[in-house]
Short mmCIF file of C-alpha atoms (C1' of nucleotides) in Angstrom, two decimals:
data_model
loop_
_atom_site.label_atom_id
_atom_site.label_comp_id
_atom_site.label_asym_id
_atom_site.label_seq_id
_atom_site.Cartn_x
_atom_site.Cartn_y
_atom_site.Cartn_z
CA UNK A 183 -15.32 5.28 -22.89
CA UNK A 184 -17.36 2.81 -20.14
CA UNK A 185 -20.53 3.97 -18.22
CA UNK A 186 -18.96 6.43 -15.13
CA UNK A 187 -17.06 8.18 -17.97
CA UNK A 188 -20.02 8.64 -20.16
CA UNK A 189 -22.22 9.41 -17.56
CA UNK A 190 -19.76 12.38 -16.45
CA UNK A 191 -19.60 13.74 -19.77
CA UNK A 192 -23.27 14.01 -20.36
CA UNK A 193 -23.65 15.79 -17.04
CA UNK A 194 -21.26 17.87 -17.89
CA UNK A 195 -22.30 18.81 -21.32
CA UNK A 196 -25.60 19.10 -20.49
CA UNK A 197 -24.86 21.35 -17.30
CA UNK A 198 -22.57 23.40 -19.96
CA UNK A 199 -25.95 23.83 -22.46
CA UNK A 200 -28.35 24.52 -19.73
CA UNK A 201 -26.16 27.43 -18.66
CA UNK A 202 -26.04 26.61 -15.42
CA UNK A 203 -22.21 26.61 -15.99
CA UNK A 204 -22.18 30.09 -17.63
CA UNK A 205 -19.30 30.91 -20.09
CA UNK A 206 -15.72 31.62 -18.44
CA UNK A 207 -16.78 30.15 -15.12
CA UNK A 208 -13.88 27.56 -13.91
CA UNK A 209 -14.84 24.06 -13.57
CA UNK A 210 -13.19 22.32 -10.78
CA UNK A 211 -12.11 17.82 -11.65
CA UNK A 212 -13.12 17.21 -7.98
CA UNK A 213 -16.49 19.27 -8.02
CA UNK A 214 -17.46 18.03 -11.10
CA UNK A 215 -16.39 14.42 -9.57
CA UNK A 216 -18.70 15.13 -6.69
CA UNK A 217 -21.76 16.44 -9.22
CA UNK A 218 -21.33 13.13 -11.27
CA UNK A 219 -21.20 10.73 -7.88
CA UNK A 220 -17.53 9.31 -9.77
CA UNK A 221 -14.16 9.96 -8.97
CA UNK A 222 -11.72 12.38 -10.76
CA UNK A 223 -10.08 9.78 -12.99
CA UNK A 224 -13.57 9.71 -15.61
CA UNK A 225 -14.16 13.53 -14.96
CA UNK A 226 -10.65 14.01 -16.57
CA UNK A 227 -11.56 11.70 -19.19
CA UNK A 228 -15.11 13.91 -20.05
CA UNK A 229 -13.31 17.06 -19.78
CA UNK A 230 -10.94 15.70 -22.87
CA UNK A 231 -13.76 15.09 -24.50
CA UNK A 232 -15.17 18.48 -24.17
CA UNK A 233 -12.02 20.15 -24.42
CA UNK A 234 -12.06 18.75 -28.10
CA UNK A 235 -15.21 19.47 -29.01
CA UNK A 236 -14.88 23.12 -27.86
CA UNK A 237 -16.85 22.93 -24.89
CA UNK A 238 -14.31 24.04 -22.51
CA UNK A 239 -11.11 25.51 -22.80
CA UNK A 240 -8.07 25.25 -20.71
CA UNK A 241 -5.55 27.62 -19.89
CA UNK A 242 -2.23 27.50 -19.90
CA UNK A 243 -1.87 25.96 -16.39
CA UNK A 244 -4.43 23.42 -17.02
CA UNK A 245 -7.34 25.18 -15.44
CA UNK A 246 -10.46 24.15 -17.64
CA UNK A 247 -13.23 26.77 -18.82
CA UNK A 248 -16.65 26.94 -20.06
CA UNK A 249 -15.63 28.12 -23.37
CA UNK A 250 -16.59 31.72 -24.25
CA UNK A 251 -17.05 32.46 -28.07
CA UNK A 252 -16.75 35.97 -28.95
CA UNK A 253 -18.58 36.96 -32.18
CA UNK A 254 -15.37 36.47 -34.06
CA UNK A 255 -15.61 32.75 -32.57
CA UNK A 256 -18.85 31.93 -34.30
CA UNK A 257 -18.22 33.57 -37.36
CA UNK A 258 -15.24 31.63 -37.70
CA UNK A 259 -17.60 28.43 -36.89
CA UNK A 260 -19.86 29.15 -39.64
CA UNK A 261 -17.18 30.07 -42.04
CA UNK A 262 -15.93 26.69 -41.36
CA UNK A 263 -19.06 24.83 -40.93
CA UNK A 264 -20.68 25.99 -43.93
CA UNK A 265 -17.63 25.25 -46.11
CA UNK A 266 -17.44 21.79 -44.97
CA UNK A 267 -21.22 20.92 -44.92
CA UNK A 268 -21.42 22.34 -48.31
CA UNK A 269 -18.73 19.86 -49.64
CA UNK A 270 -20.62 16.82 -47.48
CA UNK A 271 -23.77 17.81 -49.20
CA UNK A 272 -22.19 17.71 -52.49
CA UNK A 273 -20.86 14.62 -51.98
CA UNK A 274 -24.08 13.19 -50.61
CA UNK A 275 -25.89 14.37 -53.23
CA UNK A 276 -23.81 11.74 -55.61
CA UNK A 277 -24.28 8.79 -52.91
CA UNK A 278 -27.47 8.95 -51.35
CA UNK A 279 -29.80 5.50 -51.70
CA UNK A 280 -33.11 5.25 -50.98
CA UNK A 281 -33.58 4.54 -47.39
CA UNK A 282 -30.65 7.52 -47.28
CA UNK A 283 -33.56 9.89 -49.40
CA UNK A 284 -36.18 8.43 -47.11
CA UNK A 285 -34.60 9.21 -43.85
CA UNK A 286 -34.23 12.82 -44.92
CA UNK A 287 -37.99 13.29 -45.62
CA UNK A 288 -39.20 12.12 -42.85
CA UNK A 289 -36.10 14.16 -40.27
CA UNK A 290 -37.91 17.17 -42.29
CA UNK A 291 -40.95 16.23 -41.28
CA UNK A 292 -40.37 16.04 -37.98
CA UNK A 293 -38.41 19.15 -38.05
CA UNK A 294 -42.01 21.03 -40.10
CA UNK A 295 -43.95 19.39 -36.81
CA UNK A 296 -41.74 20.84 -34.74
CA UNK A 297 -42.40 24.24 -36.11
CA UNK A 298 -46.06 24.17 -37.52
CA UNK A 299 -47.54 25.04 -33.82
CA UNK A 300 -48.37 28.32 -32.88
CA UNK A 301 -46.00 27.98 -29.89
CA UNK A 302 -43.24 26.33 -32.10
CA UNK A 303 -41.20 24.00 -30.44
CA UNK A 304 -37.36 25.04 -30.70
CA UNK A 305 -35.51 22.54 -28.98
CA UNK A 306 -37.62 19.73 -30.98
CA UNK A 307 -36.81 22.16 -33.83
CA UNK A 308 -32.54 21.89 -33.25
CA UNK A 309 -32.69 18.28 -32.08
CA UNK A 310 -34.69 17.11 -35.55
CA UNK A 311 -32.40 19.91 -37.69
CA UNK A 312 -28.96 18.61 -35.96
CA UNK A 313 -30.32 14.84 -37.09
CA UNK A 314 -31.21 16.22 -40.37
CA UNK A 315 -27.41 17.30 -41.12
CA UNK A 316 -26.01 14.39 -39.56
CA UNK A 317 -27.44 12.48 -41.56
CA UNK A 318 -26.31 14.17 -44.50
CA UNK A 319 -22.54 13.91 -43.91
CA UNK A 320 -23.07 10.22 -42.98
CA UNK A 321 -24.13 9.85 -46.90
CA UNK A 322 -21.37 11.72 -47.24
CA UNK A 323 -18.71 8.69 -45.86
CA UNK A 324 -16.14 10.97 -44.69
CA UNK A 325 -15.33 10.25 -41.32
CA UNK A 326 -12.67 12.35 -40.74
CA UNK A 327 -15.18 14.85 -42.17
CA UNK A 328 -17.73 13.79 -40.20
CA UNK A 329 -15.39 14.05 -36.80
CA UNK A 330 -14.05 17.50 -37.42
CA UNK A 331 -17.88 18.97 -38.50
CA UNK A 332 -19.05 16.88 -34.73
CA UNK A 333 -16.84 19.76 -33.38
CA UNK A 334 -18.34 22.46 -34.87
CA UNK A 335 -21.89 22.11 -35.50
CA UNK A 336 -23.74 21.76 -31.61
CA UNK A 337 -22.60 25.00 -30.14
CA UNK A 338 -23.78 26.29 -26.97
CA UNK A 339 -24.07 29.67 -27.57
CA UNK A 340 -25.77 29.04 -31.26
CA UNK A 341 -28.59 27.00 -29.48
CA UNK A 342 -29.35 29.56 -26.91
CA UNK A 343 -29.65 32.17 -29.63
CA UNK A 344 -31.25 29.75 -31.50
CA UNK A 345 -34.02 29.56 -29.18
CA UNK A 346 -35.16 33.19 -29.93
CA UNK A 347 -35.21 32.36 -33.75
CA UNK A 348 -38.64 33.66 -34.88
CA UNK A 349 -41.23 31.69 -37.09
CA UNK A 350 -39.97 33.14 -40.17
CA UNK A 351 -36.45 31.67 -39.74
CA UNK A 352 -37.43 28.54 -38.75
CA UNK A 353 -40.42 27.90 -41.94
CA UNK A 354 -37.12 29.09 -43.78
CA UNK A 355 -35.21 26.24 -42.83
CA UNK A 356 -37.49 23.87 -43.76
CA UNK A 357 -37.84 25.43 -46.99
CA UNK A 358 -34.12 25.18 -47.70
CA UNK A 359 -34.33 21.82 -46.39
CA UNK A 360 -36.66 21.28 -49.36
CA UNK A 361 -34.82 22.39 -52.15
CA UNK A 362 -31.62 20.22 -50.81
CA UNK A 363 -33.52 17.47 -51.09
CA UNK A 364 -34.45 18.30 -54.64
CA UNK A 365 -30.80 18.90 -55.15
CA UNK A 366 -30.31 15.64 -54.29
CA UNK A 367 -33.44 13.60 -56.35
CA UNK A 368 -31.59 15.42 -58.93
CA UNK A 369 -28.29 13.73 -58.21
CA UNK A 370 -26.82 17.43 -58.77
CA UNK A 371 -23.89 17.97 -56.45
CA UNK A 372 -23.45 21.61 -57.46
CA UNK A 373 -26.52 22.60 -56.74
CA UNK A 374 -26.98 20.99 -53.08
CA UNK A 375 -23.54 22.33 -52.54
CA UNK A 376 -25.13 25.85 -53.36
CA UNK A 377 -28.05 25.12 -51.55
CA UNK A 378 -26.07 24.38 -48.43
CA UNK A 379 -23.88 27.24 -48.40
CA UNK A 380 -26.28 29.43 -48.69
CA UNK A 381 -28.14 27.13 -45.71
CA UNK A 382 -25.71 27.79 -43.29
CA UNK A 383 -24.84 31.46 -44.51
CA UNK A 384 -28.91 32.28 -43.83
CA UNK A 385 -28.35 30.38 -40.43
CA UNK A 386 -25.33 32.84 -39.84
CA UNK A 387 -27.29 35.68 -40.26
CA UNK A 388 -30.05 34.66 -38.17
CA UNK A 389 -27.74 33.69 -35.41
CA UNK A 390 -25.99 37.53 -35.54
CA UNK A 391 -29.72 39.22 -35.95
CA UNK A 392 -30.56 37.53 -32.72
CA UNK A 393 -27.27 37.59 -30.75
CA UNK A 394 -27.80 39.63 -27.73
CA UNK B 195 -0.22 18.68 -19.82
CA UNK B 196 2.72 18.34 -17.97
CA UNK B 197 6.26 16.97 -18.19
CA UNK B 198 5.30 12.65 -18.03
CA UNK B 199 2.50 12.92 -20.05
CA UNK B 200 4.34 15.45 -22.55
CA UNK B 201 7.04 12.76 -22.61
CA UNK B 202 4.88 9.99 -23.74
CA UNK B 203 2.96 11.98 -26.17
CA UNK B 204 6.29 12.44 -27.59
CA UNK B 205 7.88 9.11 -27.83
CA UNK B 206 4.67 6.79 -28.76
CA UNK B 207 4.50 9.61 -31.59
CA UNK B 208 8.05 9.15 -32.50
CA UNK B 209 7.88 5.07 -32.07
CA UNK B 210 4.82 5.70 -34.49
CA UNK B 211 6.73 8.18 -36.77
CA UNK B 212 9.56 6.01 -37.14
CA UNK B 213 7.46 3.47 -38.62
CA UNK B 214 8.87 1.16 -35.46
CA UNK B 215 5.49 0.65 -34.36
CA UNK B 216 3.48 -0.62 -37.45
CA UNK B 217 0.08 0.27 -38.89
CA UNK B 218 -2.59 -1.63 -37.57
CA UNK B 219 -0.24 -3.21 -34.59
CA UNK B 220 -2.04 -3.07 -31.01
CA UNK B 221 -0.81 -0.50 -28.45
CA UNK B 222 -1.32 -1.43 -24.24
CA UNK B 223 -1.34 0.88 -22.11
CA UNK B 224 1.41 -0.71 -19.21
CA UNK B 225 3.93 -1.57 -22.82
CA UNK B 226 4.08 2.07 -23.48
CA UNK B 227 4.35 3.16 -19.87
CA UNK B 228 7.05 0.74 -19.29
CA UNK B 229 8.98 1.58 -22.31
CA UNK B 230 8.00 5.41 -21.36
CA UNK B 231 8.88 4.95 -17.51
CA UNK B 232 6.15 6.34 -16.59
CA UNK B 233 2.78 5.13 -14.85
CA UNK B 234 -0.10 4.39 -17.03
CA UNK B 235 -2.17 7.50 -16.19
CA UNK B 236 0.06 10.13 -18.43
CA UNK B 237 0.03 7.44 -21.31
CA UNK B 238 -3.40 7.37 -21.07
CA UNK B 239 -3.47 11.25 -21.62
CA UNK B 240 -0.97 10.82 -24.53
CA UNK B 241 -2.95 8.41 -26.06
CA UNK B 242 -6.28 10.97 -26.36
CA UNK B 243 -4.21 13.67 -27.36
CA UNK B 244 -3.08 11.04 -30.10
CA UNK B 245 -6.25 9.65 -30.89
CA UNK B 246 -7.30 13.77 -31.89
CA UNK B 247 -4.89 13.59 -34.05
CA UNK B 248 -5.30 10.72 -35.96
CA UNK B 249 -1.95 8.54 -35.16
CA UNK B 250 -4.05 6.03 -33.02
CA UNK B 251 -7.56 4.32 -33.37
CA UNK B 252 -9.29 2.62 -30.69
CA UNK B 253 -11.54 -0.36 -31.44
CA UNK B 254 -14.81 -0.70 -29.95
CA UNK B 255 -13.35 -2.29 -26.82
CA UNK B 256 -11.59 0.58 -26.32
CA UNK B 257 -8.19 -1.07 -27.48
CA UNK B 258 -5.75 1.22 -29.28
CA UNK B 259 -3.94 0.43 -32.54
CA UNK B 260 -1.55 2.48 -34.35
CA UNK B 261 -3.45 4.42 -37.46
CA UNK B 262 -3.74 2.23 -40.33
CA UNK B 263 -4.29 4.75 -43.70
CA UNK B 264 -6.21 3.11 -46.64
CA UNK B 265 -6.35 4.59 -49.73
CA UNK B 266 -9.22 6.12 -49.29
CA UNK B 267 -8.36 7.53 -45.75
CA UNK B 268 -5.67 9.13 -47.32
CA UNK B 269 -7.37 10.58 -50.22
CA UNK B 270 -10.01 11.83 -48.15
CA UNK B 271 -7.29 13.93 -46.27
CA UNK B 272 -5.87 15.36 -48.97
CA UNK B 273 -9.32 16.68 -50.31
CA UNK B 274 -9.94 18.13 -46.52
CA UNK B 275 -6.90 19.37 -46.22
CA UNK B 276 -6.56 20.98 -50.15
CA UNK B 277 -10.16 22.67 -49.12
CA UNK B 278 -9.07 24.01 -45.92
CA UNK B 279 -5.07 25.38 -46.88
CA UNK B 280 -6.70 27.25 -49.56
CA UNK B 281 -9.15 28.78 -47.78
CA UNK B 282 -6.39 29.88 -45.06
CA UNK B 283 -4.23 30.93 -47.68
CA UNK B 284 -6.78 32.99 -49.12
CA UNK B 285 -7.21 34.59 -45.49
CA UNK B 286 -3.76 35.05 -45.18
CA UNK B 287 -3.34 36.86 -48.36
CA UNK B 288 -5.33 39.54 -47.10
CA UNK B 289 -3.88 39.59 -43.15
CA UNK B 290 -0.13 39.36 -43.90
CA UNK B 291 2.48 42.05 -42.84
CA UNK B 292 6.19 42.70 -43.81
CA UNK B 293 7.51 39.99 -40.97
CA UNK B 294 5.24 37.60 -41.97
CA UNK B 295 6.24 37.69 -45.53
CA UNK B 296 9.78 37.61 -44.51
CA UNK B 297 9.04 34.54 -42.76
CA UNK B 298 7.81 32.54 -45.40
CA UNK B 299 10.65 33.72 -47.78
CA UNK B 300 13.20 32.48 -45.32
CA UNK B 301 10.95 29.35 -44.92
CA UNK B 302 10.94 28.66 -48.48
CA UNK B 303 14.59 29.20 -48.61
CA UNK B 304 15.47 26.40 -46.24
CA UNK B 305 13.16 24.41 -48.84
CA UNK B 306 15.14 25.45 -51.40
CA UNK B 307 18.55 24.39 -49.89
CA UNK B 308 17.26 20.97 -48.33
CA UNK B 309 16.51 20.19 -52.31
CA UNK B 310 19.37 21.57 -54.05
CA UNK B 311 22.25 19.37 -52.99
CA UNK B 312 22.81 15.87 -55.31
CA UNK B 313 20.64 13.79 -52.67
CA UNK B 314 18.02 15.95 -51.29
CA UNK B 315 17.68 16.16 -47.71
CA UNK B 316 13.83 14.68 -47.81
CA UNK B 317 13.40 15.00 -43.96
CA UNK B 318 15.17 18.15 -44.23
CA UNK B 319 12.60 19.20 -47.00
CA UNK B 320 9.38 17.94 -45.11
CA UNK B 321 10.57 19.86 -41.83
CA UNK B 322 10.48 23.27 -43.58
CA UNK B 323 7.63 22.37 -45.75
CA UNK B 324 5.57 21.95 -42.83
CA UNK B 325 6.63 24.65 -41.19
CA UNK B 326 5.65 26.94 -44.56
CA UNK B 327 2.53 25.61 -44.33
CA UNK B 328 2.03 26.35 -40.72
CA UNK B 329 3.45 29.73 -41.07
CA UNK B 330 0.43 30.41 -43.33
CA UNK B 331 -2.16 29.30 -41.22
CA UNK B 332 -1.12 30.85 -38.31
CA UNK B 333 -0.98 34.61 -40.56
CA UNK B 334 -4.95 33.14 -41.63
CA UNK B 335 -5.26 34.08 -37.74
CA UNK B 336 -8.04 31.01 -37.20
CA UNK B 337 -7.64 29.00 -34.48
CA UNK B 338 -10.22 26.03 -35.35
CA UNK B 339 -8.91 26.23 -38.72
CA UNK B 340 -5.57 25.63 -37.44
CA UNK B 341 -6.57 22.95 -35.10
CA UNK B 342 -8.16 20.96 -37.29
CA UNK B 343 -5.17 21.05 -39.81
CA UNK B 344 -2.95 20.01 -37.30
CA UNK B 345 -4.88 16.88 -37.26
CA UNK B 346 -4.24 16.11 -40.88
CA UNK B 347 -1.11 17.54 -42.15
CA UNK B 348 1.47 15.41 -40.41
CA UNK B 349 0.20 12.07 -41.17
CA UNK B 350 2.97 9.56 -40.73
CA UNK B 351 1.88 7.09 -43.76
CA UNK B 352 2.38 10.34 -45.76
CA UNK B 353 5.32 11.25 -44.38
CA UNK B 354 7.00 7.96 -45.15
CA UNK B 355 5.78 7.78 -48.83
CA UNK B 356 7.26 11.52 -49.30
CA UNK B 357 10.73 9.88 -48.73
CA UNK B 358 10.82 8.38 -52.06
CA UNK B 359 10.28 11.94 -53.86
CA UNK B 360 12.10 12.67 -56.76
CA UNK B 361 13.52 16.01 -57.23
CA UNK B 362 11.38 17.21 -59.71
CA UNK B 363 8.49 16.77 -57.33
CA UNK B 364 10.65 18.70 -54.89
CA UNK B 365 11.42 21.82 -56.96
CA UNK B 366 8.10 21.90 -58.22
CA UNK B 367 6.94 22.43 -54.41
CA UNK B 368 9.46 25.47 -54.45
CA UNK B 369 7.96 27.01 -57.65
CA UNK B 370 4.45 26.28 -56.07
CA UNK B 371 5.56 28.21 -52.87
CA UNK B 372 7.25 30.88 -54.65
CA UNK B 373 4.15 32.13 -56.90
CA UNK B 374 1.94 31.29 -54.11
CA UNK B 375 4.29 34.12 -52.17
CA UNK B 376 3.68 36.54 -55.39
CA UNK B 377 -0.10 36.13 -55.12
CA UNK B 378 0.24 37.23 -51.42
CA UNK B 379 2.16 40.59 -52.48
CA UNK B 380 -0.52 41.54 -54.79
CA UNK B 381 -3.04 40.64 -51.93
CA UNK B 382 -4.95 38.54 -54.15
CA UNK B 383 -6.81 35.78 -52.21
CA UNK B 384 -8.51 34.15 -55.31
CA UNK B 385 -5.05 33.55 -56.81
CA UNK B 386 -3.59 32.77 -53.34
CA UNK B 387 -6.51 29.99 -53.29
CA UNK B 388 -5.94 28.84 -56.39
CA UNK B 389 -2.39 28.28 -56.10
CA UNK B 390 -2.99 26.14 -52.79
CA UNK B 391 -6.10 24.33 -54.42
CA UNK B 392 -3.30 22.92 -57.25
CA UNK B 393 -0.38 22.63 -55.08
CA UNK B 394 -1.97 20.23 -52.48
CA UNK B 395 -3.85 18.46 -55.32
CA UNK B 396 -0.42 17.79 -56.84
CA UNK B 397 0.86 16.64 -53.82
CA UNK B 398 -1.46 14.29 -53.19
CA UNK B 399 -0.43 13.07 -56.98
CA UNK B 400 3.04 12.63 -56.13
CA UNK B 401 1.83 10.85 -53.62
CA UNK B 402 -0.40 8.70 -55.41
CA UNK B 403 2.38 8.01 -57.79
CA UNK B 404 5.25 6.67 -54.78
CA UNK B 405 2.67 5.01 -53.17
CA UNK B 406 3.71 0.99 -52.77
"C1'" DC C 177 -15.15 -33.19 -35.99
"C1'" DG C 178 -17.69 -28.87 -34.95
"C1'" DA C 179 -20.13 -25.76 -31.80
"C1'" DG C 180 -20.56 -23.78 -27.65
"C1'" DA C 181 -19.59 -22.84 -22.84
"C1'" DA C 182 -16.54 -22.12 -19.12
"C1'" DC C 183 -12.17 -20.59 -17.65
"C1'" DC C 184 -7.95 -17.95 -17.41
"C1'" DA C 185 -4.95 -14.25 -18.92
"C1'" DT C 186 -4.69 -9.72 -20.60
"C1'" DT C 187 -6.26 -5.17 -20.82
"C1'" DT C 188 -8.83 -1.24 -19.74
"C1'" DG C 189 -11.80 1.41 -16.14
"C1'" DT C 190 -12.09 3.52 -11.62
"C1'" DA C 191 -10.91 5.05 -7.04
"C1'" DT C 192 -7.71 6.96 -4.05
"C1'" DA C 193 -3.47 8.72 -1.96
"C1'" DC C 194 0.15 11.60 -2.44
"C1'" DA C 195 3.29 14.90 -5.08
"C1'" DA C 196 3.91 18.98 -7.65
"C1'" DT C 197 2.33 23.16 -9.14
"C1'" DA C 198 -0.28 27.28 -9.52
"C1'" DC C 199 -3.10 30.87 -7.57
"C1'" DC C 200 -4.00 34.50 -4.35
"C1'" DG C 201 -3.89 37.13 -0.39
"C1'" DT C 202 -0.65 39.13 2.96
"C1'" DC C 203 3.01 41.50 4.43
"C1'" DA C 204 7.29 43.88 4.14
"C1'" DT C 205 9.81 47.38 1.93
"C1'" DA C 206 11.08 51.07 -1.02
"C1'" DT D 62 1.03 53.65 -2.56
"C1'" DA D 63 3.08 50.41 -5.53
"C1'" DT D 64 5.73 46.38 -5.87
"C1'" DG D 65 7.65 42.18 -4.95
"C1'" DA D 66 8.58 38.21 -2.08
"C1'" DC D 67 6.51 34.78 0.82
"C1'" DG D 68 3.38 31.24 2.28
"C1'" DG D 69 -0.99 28.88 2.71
"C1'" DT D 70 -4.64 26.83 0.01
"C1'" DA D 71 -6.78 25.05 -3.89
"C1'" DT D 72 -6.09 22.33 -8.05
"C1'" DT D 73 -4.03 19.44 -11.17
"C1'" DG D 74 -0.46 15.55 -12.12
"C1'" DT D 75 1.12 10.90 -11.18
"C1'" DA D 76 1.40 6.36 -9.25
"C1'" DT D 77 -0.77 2.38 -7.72
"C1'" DA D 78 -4.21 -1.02 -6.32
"C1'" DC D 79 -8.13 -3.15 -7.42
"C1'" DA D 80 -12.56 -3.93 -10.22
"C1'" DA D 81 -14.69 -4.90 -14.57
"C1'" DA D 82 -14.63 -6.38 -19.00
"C1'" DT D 83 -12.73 -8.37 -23.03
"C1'" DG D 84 -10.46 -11.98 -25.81
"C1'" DG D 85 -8.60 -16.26 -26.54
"C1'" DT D 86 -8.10 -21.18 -25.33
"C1'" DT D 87 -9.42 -25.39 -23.93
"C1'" DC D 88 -12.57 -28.73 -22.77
"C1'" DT D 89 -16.87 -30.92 -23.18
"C1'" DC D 90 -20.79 -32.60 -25.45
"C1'" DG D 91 -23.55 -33.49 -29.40
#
DNA sequence: CGAGAACCATTTGTATACAATACCGTCATA
DNA sequence: TATGACGGTATTGTATACAAATGGTTCTCG
């Protein structure tokens, strides 16, 4: 994918996360052409893109769609995510070197900085915690793994909740974070598996407490 | 997508089903939409959809090459794909009705016959197997856990290995299907994901053992 | 003889025009 | 009033021409 196609599907995706292109709205090739200064030919390209990573949705007559996610949408998302993040962690946990250890420490560092003001910053918050499990299932060297979890894990509609997550939640996180790492100094797959599951279960229930 | 684009999707698939096209052998766009008689745009489209799904790989340049599987590809598939069959077979276990058990008893019937006769009908067999498989998902009633099977189930370099089967291997799969039908009528998921857990583990053993 | 640069051929990226299809409001009719 | 057919409009699908980029080959120079 070359520069006008890229540069659509940024645009795109980050019109989608803003919510300026609120869920179920149509999107249009040659007004999202016009938005992105290209022609149709990348915006189809973007919306592919999207499509697969659950961004949009298309009907059966090709219209594409802001996707929607009912509740039974994102439970199904965590169900999934945690189960495969759990087995990535596991894995890690028996691969890891240490620039991999090193890398991890200092994502959850960020991620603590992020959260340690009074005012804590949220979006610095996801960005550093997305890193911080990316980097996990890259130890992991899984790609197919890695592809289908890139599907699941940045969800609009988790990130906007997200951003009413209180303290609490967020210190909680980086606690977690903690232990996985210990999980891992330990070289016990088990337990980081544990540790993760229970990660993203916690992160499930956060997400529903806060869900409008 | 519509009827051109439909029709290349289908006949690159085929040409890399068939085994005509070879692992690792390049792919360009104006070939296939010459051989496809179509212009280049739906064979771009095709190509996407079969980039999702794991038949193609593009390089960096943004060249396409038919899927090459290495051992490790392939194992790594069968572990995904073992995780997430069990865990929709555990769903499905407690979402079933009467149809949807008849289904899969007719299903594993065809099995069955494909396998009896002196020289099993291994295409035959890997048709209905499929479709057993897919029958369960679909009762799982999880759409993201359906698409991302669909990426890994029908994977051609698995497909091809399959044909030299022996019929042991074969009427073990029945058996496996058969008590993996009793654990649904006594709604037991555990067992249901048990039964999964070994039978895709075994099959990527038989696989293991035909593998050139 | 080897390394590197310049060139040409091949391939993909993008724009655009036109065709096909789907959506939606209108109108006729029961 | 409900329903169904019709037609205009909006939207997507396809083909094609051209631009950009990539890869390979050859030629030159050290």
């Amino acid at each position: 994918m070359s520069r006008a196609a890229d540069h659509a599907y940024a645009e795109i995706r980050s019109l989608i996360l803003s919510g300026e292109a609120s869920p179920g709205s149509p999107l249009t090739e040659e007004q999202l052409a016009q938005l992105c200064s290209v022609s149709r030919t990348p915006v189809r390209d973007a919306l592919r893109r999207l499509e697969v990573e659950l961004y949009v949705v298309r009907s059966d007559s090709q219209r594409v769609f802001v996707a929607d996610w009912s509740r039974e949408d994102v439970d199904e998302m965590f169900t999934l995510r945690g189960m495969l993040e759990a087995h990535a962690a596991a894995r890690a946990a028996k691969r890891f070197d240490a620039a991999d250890l090193h890398a991890l420490r200092r994502c959850n560092a960020a991620i603590e900085e992020a959260v340690r003001h009074p005012q804590p910053d949220i979006a610095g918050f996801l960005d550093a915690n997305r890193d911080f499990h990316r980097i996990i299932v890259e130890i992991a060297r899984s790609p197919r793994l890695a592809a289908t979890l890139a599907t699941l894990v940045e969800q609009p509609v988790v990130r906007r909740t997200a951003m009413r997550y209180g303290r609490e939640q967020l210190a909680q996180s980086v606690q977690e974070h903690r232990e996985l790492i210990q999980a891992f100094e330990a070289r016990d797959a088990d337990w980081a598996h544990g540790v993760m599951t229970g990660h993203i279960r916690r992160a499930f229930h956060a997400f529903s407490s806060h869900a409008a």
